[in-house]
Amino acid sequence: MSPNEWLALGMIGAFFALLLIGLPVGIAIASTAFCFGFIGFGPALFSLLPSRIYGVVTNYTFMAIPLFVFMGVMLERSRLAEELIDVVGHLFGNISGGMGVAIIAVGVLLGAATGIVGATIVTLGLLTLPTLLRRGYPKSLATGMICASGTLGQIIPPSLVLILLAEILGESVGTMFAAAMVPGLTLAAIYIVAILVLAALRPGLMPPIPAAERAALTRGQLLRKVVLVVGPPVGLVVAVLGSIIGGIAAPTEAAAMGALGALLFVGLSGRLSLHLLKEVATATLMISAMVFFILICAQVFGLTFRGLGGEHLVARMFEWVPGGETGALLFMLLLMFVLGFFLEWIEITYIALPLFLPFFVQMGVDMVWLGILVGLILQTSFLTPPFGWSLFFLKGVAPDDVSTLEIYKGALPFIALQFMAVALVFAFPSIATWLPATIGW
């Protein structure tokens, strides 16, 4: 290997070392890139950097990020989750495992409406975990269902993961949203089937809601609540996604429509206030600033790595992997899964994926299919011990008698179910590519 390629390897090692000692992600990315870039080339390498950063901050598609974040935070702060849990819980409460099915269903709805993993898990943990434990659900099973449900927003559109993947892969956001619909719902269906099968095999494990509790709502009252509580957020999501997938509006325009729709929805519910609006605006600013800061710092890293010949190094590494294109793809997915034990999805997306992407472009791999596989693997990073953020979020609100080990144990079966979904999409690419092809994307 050339001296510059050794520097490229050293840069990756230094980046991980800085993360391990607790340096913020963006600073770790940029500082290692600047240091090793100067060692390898001096300041000349970074003459291209201003145009790269300008390309990020003026990217029209990226304007959708703060708008979707605003939409999600507004719906989350409006106590939408509490009402959804109540209504959906009564819908499925008369069957064994019904509360588990309801939690997954609420995860799908909240994932599509808000996409905020931490908020979904904290809300589900506070509202449902004590109830599940009181009704006799095992601690590990109850915590596993909540963590798995909360991560569905990372693959079900509209999702920040899919927006960033679309940019990296050179595909339209609408295409990625359309491609993720069937795999995301398939994953949710796998969770539900697994819960129902377990409930059928062990009926006493997940008892139904007592009849007296279900009788608190008549059929007419329940139907009215379904229309009033479930209808508006579902209608908003359908309008946003439908306008993007149908080609009526660009992602940024649809995101603006979603943000306005969320504002109107909360206003009509009587919960809109100046204090709430300030909270939502502050949270949107902080989340968006974090995402854009990492995006900008990743430009420095990518420029340095390519300048040091890192792409050629990665290409040669894949040549050592047996199995050709299939073996290389499995190797990349496995590596991303392992990185998910230690890194967040945005770091993996903007650091690891661009390193491998040129090889798969040269091999002619379908970028849409590749993106959905990566999205499903990235979702596991929220569940994998020891640093899965979903596990941390739930531990923060779980009762004292629920240990971290029980939360870890509960997540493992759902990680296996996620791998089942990855295997299905890997074996049958049409699961991801059928809908975009059907609507002509």
CSV table of C-alpha atoms in Angstrom, one decimal:
chain,number,residue,atom,x,y,z
A,1,MET,CA,0.0,0.0,0.0
A,2,SER,CA,1.1,3.6,-0.6
A,3,PRO,CA,1.8,6.0,2.2
A,4,ASN,CA,-1.4,7.9,1.5
A,5,GLU,CA,-3.5,4.7,1.8
A,6,TRP,CA,-1.9,4.0,5.2
A,7,LEU,CA,-2.9,7.6,6.1
A,8,ALA,CA,-6.5,6.8,5.0
A,9,LEU,CA,-6.6,3.7,7.3
A,10,GLY,CA,-5.1,5.8,10.1
A,11,MET,CA,-7.8,8.4,9.6
A,12,ILE,CA,-10.5,5.9,10.1
A,13,GLY,CA,-8.8,4.5,13.2
A,14,ALA,CA,-8.3,8.0,14.7
A,15,PHE,CA,-12.0,8.8,14.1
A,16,PHE,CA,-13.1,5.7,16.1
A,17,ALA,CA,-10.6,6.5,18.8
A,18,LEU,CA,-11.9,10.1,19.2
A,19,LEU,CA,-15.5,8.7,19.4
A,20,LEU,CA,-14.5,6.3,22.1
A,21,ILE,CA,-13.0,9.0,24.3
A,22,GLY,CA,-16.3,11.0,24.0
A,23,LEU,CA,-15.6,13.7,21.4
A,24,PRO,CA,-18.8,14.8,19.6
A,25,VAL,CA,-19.3,13.1,16.2
A,26,GLY,CA,-19.1,16.1,14.0
A,27,ILE,CA,-15.9,17.4,15.6
A,28,ALA,CA,-14.3,13.9,15.5
A,29,ILE,CA,-15.1,13.6,11.8
A,30,ALA,CA,-13.8,17.0,10.8
A,31,SER,CA,-10.7,17.1,13.0
A,32,THR,CA,-9.4,13.7,11.8
A,33,ALA,CA,-10.0,14.6,8.2
A,34,PHE,CA,-8.3,18.0,8.5
A,35,CYS,CA,-5.2,16.5,10.3
A,36,PHE,CA,-4.6,13.6,8.0
A,37,GLY,CA,-5.5,15.7,4.9
A,38,PHE,CA,-2.8,18.2,5.8
A,39,ILE,CA,-0.3,15.5,6.5
A,40,GLY,CA,-1.0,13.9,3.1
A,41,PHE,CA,-1.4,16.9,0.9
A,42,GLY,CA,-1.1,20.1,2.8
A,43,PRO,CA,-3.7,22.9,2.4
A,44,ALA,CA,-4.2,22.4,-1.4
A,45,LEU,CA,-6.5,19.4,-0.9
A,46,PHE,CA,-9.1,21.6,0.8
A,47,SER,CA,-9.5,24.2,-2.0
A,48,LEU,CA,-12.5,22.1,-3.1
A,49,LEU,CA,-14.1,22.2,0.3
A,50,PRO,CA,-16.0,25.5,0.1
A,51,SER,CA,-17.9,24.3,-3.0
A,52,ARG,CA,-18.7,21.0,-1.3
A,53,ILE,CA,-20.1,22.7,1.7
A,54,TYR,CA,-22.0,25.2,-0.4
A,55,GLY,CA,-23.6,22.2,-2.2
A,56,VAL,CA,-24.9,20.9,1.1
A,57,VAL,CA,-26.4,24.1,2.5
A,58,THR,CA,-28.0,25.1,-0.8
A,59,ASN,CA,-29.4,21.6,-1.6
A,60,TYR,CA,-33.1,22.1,-2.2
A,61,THR,CA,-34.0,18.5,-1.1
A,62,PHE,CA,-32.3,19.0,2.3
A,63,MET,CA,-34.8,21.8,3.0
A,64,ALA,CA,-37.3,19.0,3.6
A,65,ILE,CA,-35.3,17.9,6.7
A,66,PRO,CA,-36.3,20.7,9.1
A,67,LEU,CA,-39.9,20.7,7.7
A,68,PHE,CA,-40.4,17.0,8.3
A,69,VAL,CA,-38.8,17.4,11.8
A,70,PHE,CA,-41.2,20.2,12.6
A,71,MET,CA,-44.1,18.1,11.4
A,72,GLY,CA,-43.0,15.2,13.6
A,73,VAL,CA,-42.2,17.2,16.7
A,74,MET,CA,-45.5,19.1,16.5
A,75,LEU,CA,-47.5,15.9,16.3
A,76,GLU,CA,-45.5,14.3,19.0
A,77,ARG,CA,-45.9,17.3,21.4
A,78,SER,CA,-49.7,17.3,20.7
A,79,ARG,CA,-50.1,14.1,22.8
A,80,LEU,CA,-51.1,12.2,19.6
A,81,ALA,CA,-49.4,9.1,20.9
A,82,GLU,CA,-51.5,8.8,24.0
A,83,GLU,CA,-54.8,8.9,22.1
A,84,LEU,CA,-53.6,6.5,19.5
A,85,ILE,CA,-52.5,4.0,22.1
A,86,ASP,CA,-55.9,4.2,23.8
A,87,VAL,CA,-57.9,3.8,20.6
A,88,VAL,CA,-55.8,1.1,18.9
A,89,GLY,CA,-55.4,-0.8,22.2
A,90,HIS,CA,-59.2,-1.1,22.4
A,91,LEU,CA,-59.4,-2.3,18.8
A,92,PHE,CA,-57.0,-5.2,19.4
A,93,GLY,CA,-57.7,-5.7,23.1
A,94,ASN,CA,-60.0,-8.7,22.9
A,95,ILE,CA,-57.3,-11.2,21.6
A,96,SER,CA,-54.3,-12.7,23.3
A,97,GLY,CA,-51.3,-10.6,22.4
A,98,GLY,CA,-53.6,-7.8,21.4
A,99,MET,CA,-51.7,-5.1,23.3
A,100,GLY,CA,-48.5,-6.2,21.6
A,101,VAL,CA,-50.2,-5.9,18.2
A,102,ALA,CA,-51.6,-2.5,19.2
A,103,ILE,CA,-48.1,-1.3,20.2
A,104,ILE,CA,-46.7,-2.3,16.8
A,105,ALA,CA,-49.6,-0.7,15.0
A,106,VAL,CA,-49.1,2.5,16.9
A,107,GLY,CA,-45.4,2.3,16.1
A,108,VAL,CA,-46.3,2.2,12.4
A,109,LEU,CA,-48.7,5.2,12.7
A,110,LEU,CA,-46.3,7.3,14.8
A,111,GLY,CA,-43.4,6.3,12.6
A,112,ALA,CA,-45.2,7.6,9.5
A,113,ALA,CA,-46.5,10.7,11.3
A,114,THR,CA,-43.4,11.7,13.4
A,115,GLY,CA,-40.4,9.5,12.7
A,116,ILE,CA,-38.9,10.5,16.0
A,117,VAL,CA,-37.6,7.3,17.6
A,118,GLY,CA,-36.8,8.7,21.0
A,119,ALA,CA,-40.1,10.4,21.5
A,120,THR,CA,-42.0,7.3,20.3
A,121,ILE,CA,-40.2,5.0,22.7
A,122,VAL,CA,-40.4,7.3,25.7
A,123,THR,CA,-44.1,7.8,25.1
A,124,LEU,CA,-44.8,4.1,24.6
A,125,GLY,CA,-42.6,3.2,27.6
A,126,LEU,CA,-44.4,5.6,29.9
A,127,LEU,CA,-47.9,4.8,28.8
A,128,THR,CA,-47.8,1.1,28.1
A,129,LEU,CA,-44.9,-0.6,29.9
A,130,PRO,CA,-46.5,-0.4,33.4
A,131,THR,CA,-49.8,-1.7,32.0
A,132,LEU,CA,-48.1,-4.6,30.2
A,133,LEU,CA,-46.2,-5.6,33.3
A,134,ARG,CA,-49.4,-5.3,35.4
A,135,ARG,CA,-51.2,-7.6,33.0
A,136,GLY,CA,-48.5,-10.3,33.3
A,137,TYR,CA,-46.4,-9.7,30.2
A,138,PRO,CA,-42.8,-10.8,30.7
A,139,LYS,CA,-40.5,-7.8,31.2
A,140,SER,CA,-38.1,-8.7,28.4
A,141,LEU,CA,-41.0,-9.3,25.9
A,142,ALA,CA,-42.8,-6.1,26.9
A,143,THR,CA,-39.6,-4.0,26.5
A,144,GLY,CA,-38.7,-5.7,23.3
A,145,MET,CA,-42.0,-4.9,21.7
A,146,ILE,CA,-41.8,-1.2,22.7
A,147,CYS,CA,-38.2,-0.8,21.4
A,148,ALA,CA,-38.9,-2.6,18.1
A,149,SER,CA,-42.1,-0.6,17.6
A,150,GLY,CA,-40.3,2.7,18.2
A,151,THR,CA,-37.7,2.1,15.5
A,152,LEU,CA,-40.2,1.5,12.7
A,153,GLY,CA,-40.1,5.2,11.9
A,154,GLN,CA,-36.6,4.8,10.6
A,155,ILE,CA,-37.7,2.7,7.6
A,156,ILE,CA,-41.4,3.8,7.1
A,157,PRO,CA,-41.5,7.1,5.1
A,158,PRO,CA,-41.3,10.0,5.5
A,159,SER,CA,-37.9,9.3,7.2
A,160,LEU,CA,-34.7,11.3,7.5
A,161,VAL,CA,-32.8,8.1,6.9
A,162,LEU,CA,-34.4,7.7,3.5
A,163,ILE,CA,-33.9,11.4,2.6
A,164,LEU,CA,-30.1,11.2,3.3
A,165,LEU,CA,-29.8,7.8,1.6
A,166,ALA,CA,-31.5,9.2,-1.5
A,167,GLU,CA,-28.9,12.0,-1.7
A,168,ILE,CA,-26.0,9.7,-1.2
A,169,LEU,CA,-27.2,7.1,-3.7
A,170,GLY,CA,-28.2,9.6,-6.3
A,171,GLU,CA,-31.9,8.6,-6.3
A,172,SER,CA,-35.0,10.8,-5.8
A,173,VAL,CA,-36.6,11.0,-2.4
A,174,GLY,CA,-39.9,9.9,-3.9
A,175,THR,CA,-38.3,6.8,-5.3
A,176,MET,CA,-36.8,5.9,-1.9
A,177,PHE,CA,-40.1,6.6,-0.1
A,178,ALA,CA,-42.0,4.4,-2.5
A,179,ALA,CA,-39.3,1.6,-2.3
A,180,ALA,CA,-39.5,1.6,1.5
A,181,MET,CA,-43.3,1.3,1.9
A,182,VAL,CA,-43.6,-2.4,1.3
A,183,PRO,CA,-40.4,-3.5,3.2
A,184,GLY,CA,-41.4,-1.2,6.1
A,185,LEU,CA,-44.9,-2.6,6.3
A,186,THR,CA,-43.5,-6.1,5.8
A,187,LEU,CA,-41.3,-5.7,8.8
A,188,ALA,CA,-44.2,-4.5,10.9
A,189,ALA,CA,-46.3,-7.5,9.7
A,190,ILE,CA,-43.4,-9.9,10.7
A,191,TYR,CA,-43.5,-8.4,14.2
A,192,ILE,CA,-47.3,-8.8,14.5
A,193,VAL,CA,-47.3,-12.4,13.2
A,194,ALA,CA,-44.5,-13.3,15.6
A,195,ILE,CA,-46.4,-11.9,18.5
A,196,LEU,CA,-49.7,-13.7,17.5
A,197,VAL,CA,-47.9,-17.0,17.0
A,198,LEU,CA,-46.2,-16.7,20.4
A,199,ALA,CA,-49.6,-15.8,22.0
A,200,ALA,CA,-51.2,-18.8,20.3
A,201,LEU,CA,-48.4,-21.2,21.5
A,202,ARG,CA,-48.4,-19.8,25.1
A,203,PRO,CA,-51.9,-18.3,25.7
A,204,GLY,CA,-51.2,-17.1,29.2
A,205,LEU,CA,-48.1,-15.2,28.3
A,206,MET,CA,-50.0,-12.2,26.8
A,207,PRO,CA,-53.5,-12.1,28.1
A,208,PRO,CA,-56.2,-9.9,26.4
A,209,ILE,CA,-57.6,-6.7,28.0
A,210,PRO,CA,-60.2,-7.6,30.6
A,211,ALA,CA,-63.8,-7.4,29.3
A,212,ALA,CA,-64.8,-4.8,31.9
A,213,GLU,CA,-62.1,-2.5,30.7
A,214,ARG,CA,-63.0,-2.9,27.1
A,215,ALA,CA,-66.7,-2.2,27.9
A,216,ALA,CA,-65.8,1.3,29.0
A,217,LEU,CA,-66.1,2.3,25.3
A,218,THR,CA,-69.2,1.2,23.2
A,219,ARG,CA,-68.8,0.2,19.6
A,220,GLY,CA,-70.1,3.5,18.5
A,221,GLN,CA,-67.8,5.5,20.7
A,222,LEU,CA,-64.8,3.5,19.6
A,223,LEU,CA,-65.7,4.0,15.9
A,224,ARG,CA,-66.0,7.7,16.5
A,225,LYS,CA,-62.6,7.8,18.3
A,226,VAL,CA,-61.1,5.9,15.4
A,227,VAL,CA,-62.3,8.5,12.9
A,228,LEU,CA,-61.3,11.5,15.0
A,229,VAL,CA,-58.0,10.2,16.5
A,230,VAL,CA,-56.6,7.9,13.8
A,231,GLY,CA,-58.1,9.6,10.7
A,232,PRO,CA,-56.3,13.0,10.8
A,233,PRO,CA,-52.7,11.9,11.2
A,234,VAL,CA,-53.2,9.0,8.7
A,235,GLY,CA,-54.8,11.5,6.2
A,236,LEU,CA,-51.9,13.9,6.7
A,237,VAL,CA,-49.3,11.2,6.1
A,238,VAL,CA,-51.2,9.9,3.0
A,239,ALA,CA,-51.4,13.4,1.6
A,240,VAL,CA,-47.7,14.1,2.1
A,241,LEU,CA,-46.5,10.7,0.8
A,242,GLY,CA,-49.1,10.6,-1.9
A,243,SER,CA,-48.1,14.0,-3.3
A,244,ILE,CA,-44.4,12.9,-3.4
A,245,ILE,CA,-44.9,9.4,-4.8
A,246,GLY,CA,-47.6,10.6,-7.2
A,247,GLY,CA,-45.3,13.3,-8.6
A,248,ILE,CA,-47.6,16.1,-7.5
A,249,ALA,CA,-45.1,17.8,-5.3
A,250,ALA,CA,-41.4,17.7,-4.6
A,251,PRO,CA,-40.3,16.4,-1.2
A,252,THR,CA,-39.6,19.8,0.1
A,253,GLU,CA,-43.0,21.1,-1.0
A,254,ALA,CA,-44.7,18.1,0.5
A,255,ALA,CA,-42.8,18.5,3.7
A,256,ALA,CA,-44.0,22.1,3.9
A,257,MET,CA,-47.5,20.9,3.4
A,258,GLY,CA,-47.0,18.3,6.2
A,259,ALA,CA,-45.6,21.0,8.6
A,260,LEU,CA,-48.6,23.2,7.9
A,261,GLY,CA,-51.0,20.3,8.2
A,262,ALA,CA,-49.5,19.3,11.6
A,263,LEU,CA,-49.9,22.9,12.7
A,264,LEU,CA,-53.6,23.0,11.6
A,265,PHE,CA,-54.2,19.6,13.2
A,266,VAL,CA,-52.9,20.7,16.6
A,267,GLY,CA,-54.7,24.0,16.3
A,268,LEU,CA,-58.1,22.3,15.6
A,269,SER,CA,-57.5,20.0,18.6
A,270,GLY,CA,-57.3,23.1,20.8
A,271,ARG,CA,-53.8,22.4,22.0
A,272,LEU,CA,-51.8,25.0,20.1
A,273,SER,CA,-50.2,27.6,22.2
A,274,LEU,CA,-47.3,30.1,22.0
A,275,HIS,CA,-45.4,28.0,24.5
A,276,LEU,CA,-45.9,24.8,22.5
A,277,LEU,CA,-44.9,26.5,19.3
A,278,LYS,CA,-41.7,27.8,20.9
A,279,GLU,CA,-40.9,24.3,22.2
A,280,VAL,CA,-41.5,22.7,18.8
A,281,ALA,CA,-39.4,25.4,17.0
A,282,THR,CA,-36.5,25.0,19.5
A,283,ALA,CA,-36.5,21.2,19.1
A,284,THR,CA,-36.7,21.5,15.3
A,285,LEU,CA,-33.7,23.9,15.3
A,286,MET,CA,-31.6,21.6,17.5
A,287,ILE,CA,-32.3,18.4,15.6
A,288,SER,CA,-31.8,20.1,12.2
A,289,ALA,CA,-28.6,21.8,13.3
A,290,MET,CA,-27.2,18.5,14.5
A,291,VAL,CA,-28.0,16.8,11.2
A,292,PHE,CA,-26.6,19.6,9.0
A,293,PHE,CA,-23.4,19.9,11.1
A,294,ILE,CA,-22.6,16.3,10.7
A,295,LEU,CA,-23.4,16.5,6.9
A,296,ILE,CA,-21.0,19.4,6.5
A,297,CYS,CA,-18.3,17.7,8.6
A,298,ALA,CA,-18.8,14.5,6.5
A,299,GLN,CA,-17.8,16.5,3.4
A,300,VAL,CA,-14.4,17.1,4.9
A,301,PHE,CA,-14.0,13.4,5.7
A,302,GLY,CA,-15.1,12.2,2.3
A,303,LEU,CA,-12.9,14.7,0.4
A,304,THR,CA,-9.8,13.6,2.4
A,305,PHE,CA,-10.5,9.9,2.2
A,306,ARG,CA,-10.9,10.0,-1.6
A,307,GLY,CA,-7.9,12.3,-1.9
A,308,LEU,CA,-5.7,9.8,0.0
A,309,GLY,CA,-6.8,7.0,-2.3
A,310,GLY,CA,-9.2,5.3,0.1
A,311,GLU,CA,-11.6,4.3,-2.7
A,312,HIS,CA,-9.0,2.2,-4.3
A,313,LEU,CA,-8.2,0.6,-0.9
A,314,VAL,CA,-11.9,-0.3,-0.4
A,315,ALA,CA,-12.1,-1.7,-3.9
A,316,ARG,CA,-9.2,-4.0,-3.3
A,317,MET,CA,-10.7,-5.0,0.0
A,318,PHE,CA,-13.9,-6.2,-1.7
A,319,GLU,CA,-11.8,-8.2,-4.2
A,320,TRP,CA,-10.6,-10.3,-1.3
A,321,VAL,CA,-14.2,-11.1,-0.3
A,322,PRO,CA,-15.4,-14.4,-1.8
A,323,GLY,CA,-18.7,-14.7,-3.6
A,324,GLY,CA,-18.4,-11.8,-6.0
A,325,GLU,CA,-21.2,-9.2,-5.9
A,326,THR,CA,-23.3,-11.2,-3.5
A,327,GLY,CA,-20.4,-11.8,-1.1
A,328,ALA,CA,-19.4,-8.1,-1.2
A,329,LEU,CA,-22.9,-7.0,-0.5
A,330,LEU,CA,-23.3,-9.4,2.5
A,331,PHE,CA,-19.9,-8.3,3.8
A,332,MET,CA,-20.9,-4.6,3.7
A,333,LEU,CA,-24.3,-5.2,5.4
A,334,LEU,CA,-22.6,-7.3,8.1
A,335,LEU,CA,-20.0,-4.6,8.6
A,336,MET,CA,-22.7,-1.9,9.0
A,337,PHE,CA,-24.5,-4.2,11.4
A,338,VAL,CA,-21.4,-4.4,13.6
A,339,LEU,CA,-20.8,-0.7,13.3
A,340,GLY,CA,-24.4,-0.2,14.6
A,341,PHE,CA,-23.2,-1.6,18.0
A,342,PHE,CA,-21.1,1.5,18.5
A,343,LEU,CA,-22.2,4.3,16.0
A,344,GLU,CA,-25.4,6.1,15.2
A,345,TRP,CA,-27.2,5.7,11.9
A,346,ILE,CA,-26.2,9.1,10.5
A,347,GLU,CA,-22.5,8.4,11.1
A,348,ILE,CA,-22.7,5.0,9.4
A,349,THR,CA,-24.7,6.6,6.5
A,350,TYR,CA,-22.3,9.5,5.8
A,351,ILE,CA,-19.0,7.8,6.7
A,352,ALA,CA,-19.2,4.1,5.9
A,353,LEU,CA,-21.6,3.9,3.0
A,354,PRO,CA,-19.8,6.4,0.7
A,355,LEU,CA,-16.6,4.4,1.2
A,356,PHE,CA,-18.2,1.3,-0.3
A,357,LEU,CA,-20.6,2.9,-2.8
A,358,PRO,CA,-18.2,3.3,-5.8
A,359,PHE,CA,-17.6,-0.4,-5.9
A,360,PHE,CA,-21.3,-1.3,-6.1
A,361,VAL,CA,-21.9,1.4,-8.7
A,362,GLN,CA,-19.2,-0.2,-10.8
A,363,MET,CA,-20.7,-3.6,-10.3
A,364,GLY,CA,-24.1,-2.3,-11.5
A,365,VAL,CA,-26.0,-3.0,-8.3
A,366,ASP,CA,-29.6,-1.5,-8.2
A,367,MET,CA,-29.1,1.6,-5.9
A,368,VAL,CA,-32.8,1.6,-4.8
A,369,TRP,CA,-32.6,-2.0,-3.6
A,370,LEU,CA,-29.2,-1.4,-2.0
A,371,GLY,CA,-30.6,1.7,-0.2
A,372,ILE,CA,-33.5,-0.3,1.3
A,373,LEU,CA,-31.2,-3.0,2.5
A,374,VAL,CA,-28.9,-0.4,4.1
A,375,GLY,CA,-31.9,1.3,5.7
A,376,LEU,CA,-33.1,-2.0,7.2
A,377,ILE,CA,-29.7,-2.7,8.6
A,378,LEU,CA,-29.3,0.8,9.9
A,379,GLN,CA,-32.6,0.3,11.8
A,380,THR,CA,-30.9,-2.5,13.8
A,381,SER,CA,-28.4,0.0,15.2
A,382,PHE,CA,-31.2,1.4,17.4
A,383,LEU,CA,-31.7,-2.1,18.9
A,384,THR,CA,-28.3,-3.6,19.2
A,385,PRO,CA,-26.7,-3.7,22.6
A,386,PRO,CA,-24.7,-2.2,24.2
A,387,PHE,CA,-25.2,1.3,22.6
A,388,GLY,CA,-28.6,1.0,20.9
A,389,TRP,CA,-30.4,4.3,21.5
A,390,SER,CA,-33.8,2.7,21.7
A,391,LEU,CA,-32.6,0.6,24.7
A,392,PHE,CA,-31.2,3.7,26.4
A,393,PHE,CA,-34.4,5.7,25.8
A,394,LEU,CA,-36.6,3.0,27.3
A,395,LYS,CA,-34.3,2.4,30.3
A,396,GLY,CA,-34.6,6.1,31.1
A,397,VAL,CA,-38.4,5.8,31.6
A,398,ALA,CA,-38.8,2.1,32.7
A,399,PRO,CA,-39.7,1.2,36.3
A,400,ASP,CA,-36.8,0.5,38.6
A,401,ASP,CA,-37.4,-3.2,38.7
A,402,VAL,CA,-36.8,-3.5,34.9
A,403,SER,CA,-33.1,-4.1,34.5
A,404,THR,CA,-30.9,-3.1,31.5
A,405,LEU,CA,-30.2,-6.8,31.0
A,406,GLU,CA,-33.9,-7.6,30.6
A,407,ILE,CA,-34.2,-4.8,28.0
A,408,TYR,CA,-31.2,-6.2,26.1
A,409,LYS,CA,-32.7,-9.7,26.2
A,410,GLY,CA,-36.0,-8.4,24.9
A,411,ALA,CA,-34.4,-6.7,21.9
A,412,LEU,CA,-32.6,-9.8,20.7
A,413,PRO,CA,-35.6,-11.6,19.2
A,414,PHE,CA,-36.7,-8.5,17.4
A,415,ILE,CA,-33.2,-8.1,15.9
A,416,ALA,CA,-33.6,-11.6,14.6
A,417,LEU,CA,-37.0,-10.7,13.1
A,418,GLN,CA,-35.3,-7.6,11.4
A,419,PHE,CA,-32.8,-9.9,9.9
A,420,MET,CA,-35.7,-12.0,8.5
A,421,ALA,CA,-37.0,-8.9,6.8
A,422,VAL,CA,-33.5,-8.1,5.4
A,423,ALA,CA,-33.2,-11.7,4.1
A,424,LEU,CA,-36.6,-11.4,2.4
A,425,VAL,CA,-35.6,-8.1,0.6
A,426,PHE,CA,-32.2,-9.6,-0.2
A,427,ALA,CA,-33.7,-12.7,-1.7
A,428,PHE,CA,-36.6,-10.9,-3.4
A,429,PRO,CA,-35.5,-7.5,-4.6
A,430,SER,CA,-38.9,-6.8,-6.1
A,431,ILE,CA,-40.2,-6.2,-2.5
A,432,ALA,CA,-38.3,-2.9,-2.7
A,433,THR,CA,-38.3,-2.2,-6.4
A,434,TRP,CA,-41.9,-3.2,-7.4
A,435,LEU,CA,-43.7,0.0,-6.2
A,436,PRO,CA,-41.3,2.5,-7.7
A,437,ALA,CA,-41.4,0.6,-11.0
A,438,THR,CA,-45.2,0.4,-11.0
A,439,ILE,CA,-45.6,4.1,-10.6
A,440,GLY,CA,-42.9,4.8,-13.1
A,441,TRP,CA,-40.1,6.2,-10.9
